[in-house]
Short mmCIF file of the C-alpha atoms (twelve columns), coordinates in Angstrom:
data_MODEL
# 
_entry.id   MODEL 
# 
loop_
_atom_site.group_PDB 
_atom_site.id 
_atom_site.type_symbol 
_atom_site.label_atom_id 
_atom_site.label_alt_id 
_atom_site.label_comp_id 
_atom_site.label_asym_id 
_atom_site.label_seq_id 
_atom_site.Cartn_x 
_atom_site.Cartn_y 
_atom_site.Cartn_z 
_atom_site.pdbx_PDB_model_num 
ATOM 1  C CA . UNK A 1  -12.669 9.079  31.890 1 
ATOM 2  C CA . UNK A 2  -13.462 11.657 29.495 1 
ATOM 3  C CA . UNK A 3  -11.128 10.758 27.155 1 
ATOM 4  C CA . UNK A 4  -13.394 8.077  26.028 1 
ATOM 5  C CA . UNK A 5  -15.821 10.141 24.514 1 
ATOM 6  C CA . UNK A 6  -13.540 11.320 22.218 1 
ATOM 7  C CA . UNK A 7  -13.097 8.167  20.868 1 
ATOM 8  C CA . UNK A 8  -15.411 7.119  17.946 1 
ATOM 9  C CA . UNK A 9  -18.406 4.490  18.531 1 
ATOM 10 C CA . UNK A 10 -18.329 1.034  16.543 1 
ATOM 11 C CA . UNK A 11 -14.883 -0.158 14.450 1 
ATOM 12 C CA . UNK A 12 -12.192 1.990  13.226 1 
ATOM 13 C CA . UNK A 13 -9.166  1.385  10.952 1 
ATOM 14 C CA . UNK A 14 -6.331  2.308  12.538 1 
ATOM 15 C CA . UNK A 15 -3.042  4.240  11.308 1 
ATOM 16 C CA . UNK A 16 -0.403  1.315  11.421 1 
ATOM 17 C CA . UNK A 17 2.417   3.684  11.572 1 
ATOM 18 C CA . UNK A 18 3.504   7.498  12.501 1 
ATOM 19 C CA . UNK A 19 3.080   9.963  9.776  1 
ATOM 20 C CA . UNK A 20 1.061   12.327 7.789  1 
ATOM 21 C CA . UNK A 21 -2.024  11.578 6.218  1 
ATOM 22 C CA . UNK A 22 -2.691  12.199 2.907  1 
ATOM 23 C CA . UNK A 23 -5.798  11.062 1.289  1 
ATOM 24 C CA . UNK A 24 -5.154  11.175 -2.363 1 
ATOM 25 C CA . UNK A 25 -1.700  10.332 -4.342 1 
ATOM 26 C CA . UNK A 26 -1.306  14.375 -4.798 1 
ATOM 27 C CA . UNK A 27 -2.514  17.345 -4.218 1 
ATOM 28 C CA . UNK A 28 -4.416  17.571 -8.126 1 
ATOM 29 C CA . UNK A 29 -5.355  13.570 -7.737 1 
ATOM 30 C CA . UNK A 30 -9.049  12.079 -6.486 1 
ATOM 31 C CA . UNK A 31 -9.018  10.692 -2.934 1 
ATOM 32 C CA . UNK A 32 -8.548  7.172  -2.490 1 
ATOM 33 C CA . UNK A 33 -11.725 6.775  -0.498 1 
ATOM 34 C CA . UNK A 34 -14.711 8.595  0.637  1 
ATOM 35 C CA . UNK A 35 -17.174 7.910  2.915  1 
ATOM 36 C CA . UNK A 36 -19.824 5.234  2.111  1 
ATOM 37 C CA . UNK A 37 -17.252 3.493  -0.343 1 
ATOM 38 C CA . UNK A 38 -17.166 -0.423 0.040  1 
ATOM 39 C CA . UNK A 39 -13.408 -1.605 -0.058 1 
ATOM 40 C CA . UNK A 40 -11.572 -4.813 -0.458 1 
ATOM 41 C CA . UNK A 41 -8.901  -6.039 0.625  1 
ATOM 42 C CA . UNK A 42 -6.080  -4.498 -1.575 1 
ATOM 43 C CA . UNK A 43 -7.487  -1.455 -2.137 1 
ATOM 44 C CA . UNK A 44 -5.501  1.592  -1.039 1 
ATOM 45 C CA . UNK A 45 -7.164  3.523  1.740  1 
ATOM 46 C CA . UNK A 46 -4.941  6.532  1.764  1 
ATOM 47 C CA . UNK A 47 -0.971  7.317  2.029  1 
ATOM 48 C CA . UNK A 48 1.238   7.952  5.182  1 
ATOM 49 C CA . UNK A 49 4.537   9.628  4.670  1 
ATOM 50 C CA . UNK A 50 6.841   8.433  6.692  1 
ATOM 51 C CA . UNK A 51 10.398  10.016 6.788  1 
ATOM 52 C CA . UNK A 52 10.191  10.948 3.329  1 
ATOM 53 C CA . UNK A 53 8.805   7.890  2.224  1 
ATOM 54 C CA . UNK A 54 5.018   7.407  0.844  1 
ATOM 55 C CA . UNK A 55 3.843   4.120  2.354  1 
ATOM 56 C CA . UNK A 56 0.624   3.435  0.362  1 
ATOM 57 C CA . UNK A 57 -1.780  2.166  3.164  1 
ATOM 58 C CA . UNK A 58 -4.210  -1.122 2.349  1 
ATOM 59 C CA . UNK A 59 -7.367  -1.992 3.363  1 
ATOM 60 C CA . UNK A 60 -6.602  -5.664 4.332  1 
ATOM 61 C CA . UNK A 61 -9.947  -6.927 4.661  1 
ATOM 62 C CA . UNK A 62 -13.210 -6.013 2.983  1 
ATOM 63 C CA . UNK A 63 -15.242 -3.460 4.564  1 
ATOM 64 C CA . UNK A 64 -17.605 0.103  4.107  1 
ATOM 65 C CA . UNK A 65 -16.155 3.338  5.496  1 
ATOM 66 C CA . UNK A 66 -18.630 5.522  7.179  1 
ATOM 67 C CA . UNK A 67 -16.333 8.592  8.402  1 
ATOM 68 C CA . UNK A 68 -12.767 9.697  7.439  1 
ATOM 69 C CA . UNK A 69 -11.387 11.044 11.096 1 
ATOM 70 C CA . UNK A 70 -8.392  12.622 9.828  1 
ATOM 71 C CA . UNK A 71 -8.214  15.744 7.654  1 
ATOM 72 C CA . UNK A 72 -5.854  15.386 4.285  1 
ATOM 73 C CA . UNK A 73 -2.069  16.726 5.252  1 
ATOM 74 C CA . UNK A 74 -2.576  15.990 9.225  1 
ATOM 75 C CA . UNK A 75 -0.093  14.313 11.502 1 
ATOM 76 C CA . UNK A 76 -0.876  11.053 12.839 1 
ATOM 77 C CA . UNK A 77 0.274   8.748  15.305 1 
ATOM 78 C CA . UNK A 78 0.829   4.629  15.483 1 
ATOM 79 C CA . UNK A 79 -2.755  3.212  16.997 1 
ATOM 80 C CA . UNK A 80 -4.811  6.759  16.047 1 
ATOM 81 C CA . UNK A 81 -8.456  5.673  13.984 1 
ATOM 82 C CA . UNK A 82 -7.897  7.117  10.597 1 
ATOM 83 C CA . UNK A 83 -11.706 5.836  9.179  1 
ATOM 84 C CA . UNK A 84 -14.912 4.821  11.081 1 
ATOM 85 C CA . UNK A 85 -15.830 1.290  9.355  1 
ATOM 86 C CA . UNK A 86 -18.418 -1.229 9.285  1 
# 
């Protein structure tokens, strides 16, 4: 369906929970990624806060991130890609 298109081509890193994205530690702080960055396992990917809690959100594996699909502050939900990776 159409639907489909809308979803981005190759492997993406999902949000494991419901939340808002946040893609540095505060407002003044460097993002935790950017696109083209090679990450391992435990590195920190980006934050989702979660009922008032900031659940730092790991990599688990080692991979490059092409695209960040989210924009900093945005709502997100369980399942939604947060970064195109390879």
């Amino acid at each position: 369906g159409m639907s489909a298109a809308a979803e981005p081509q190759g492997e993406v890193f999902k949000s494991p929970m419901l939340g808002t994205f946040y893609r540095a530690a505060s407002p003044e702080a460097e993002a935790f990624c950017k696109a083209g960055d090679r990450v391992t396992a435990d590195k920190t990917l980006c934050i989702i806060e979660a009922m008032k809690v900031m659940n730092e959100i790991k990599a688990e594996r080692e991979f490059e991130i092409l695209e960040i699909l989210v924009k900093n502050g945005e709502p997100v939900e369980f399942g939604q890609p947060l970064f195109a990776i390879e």
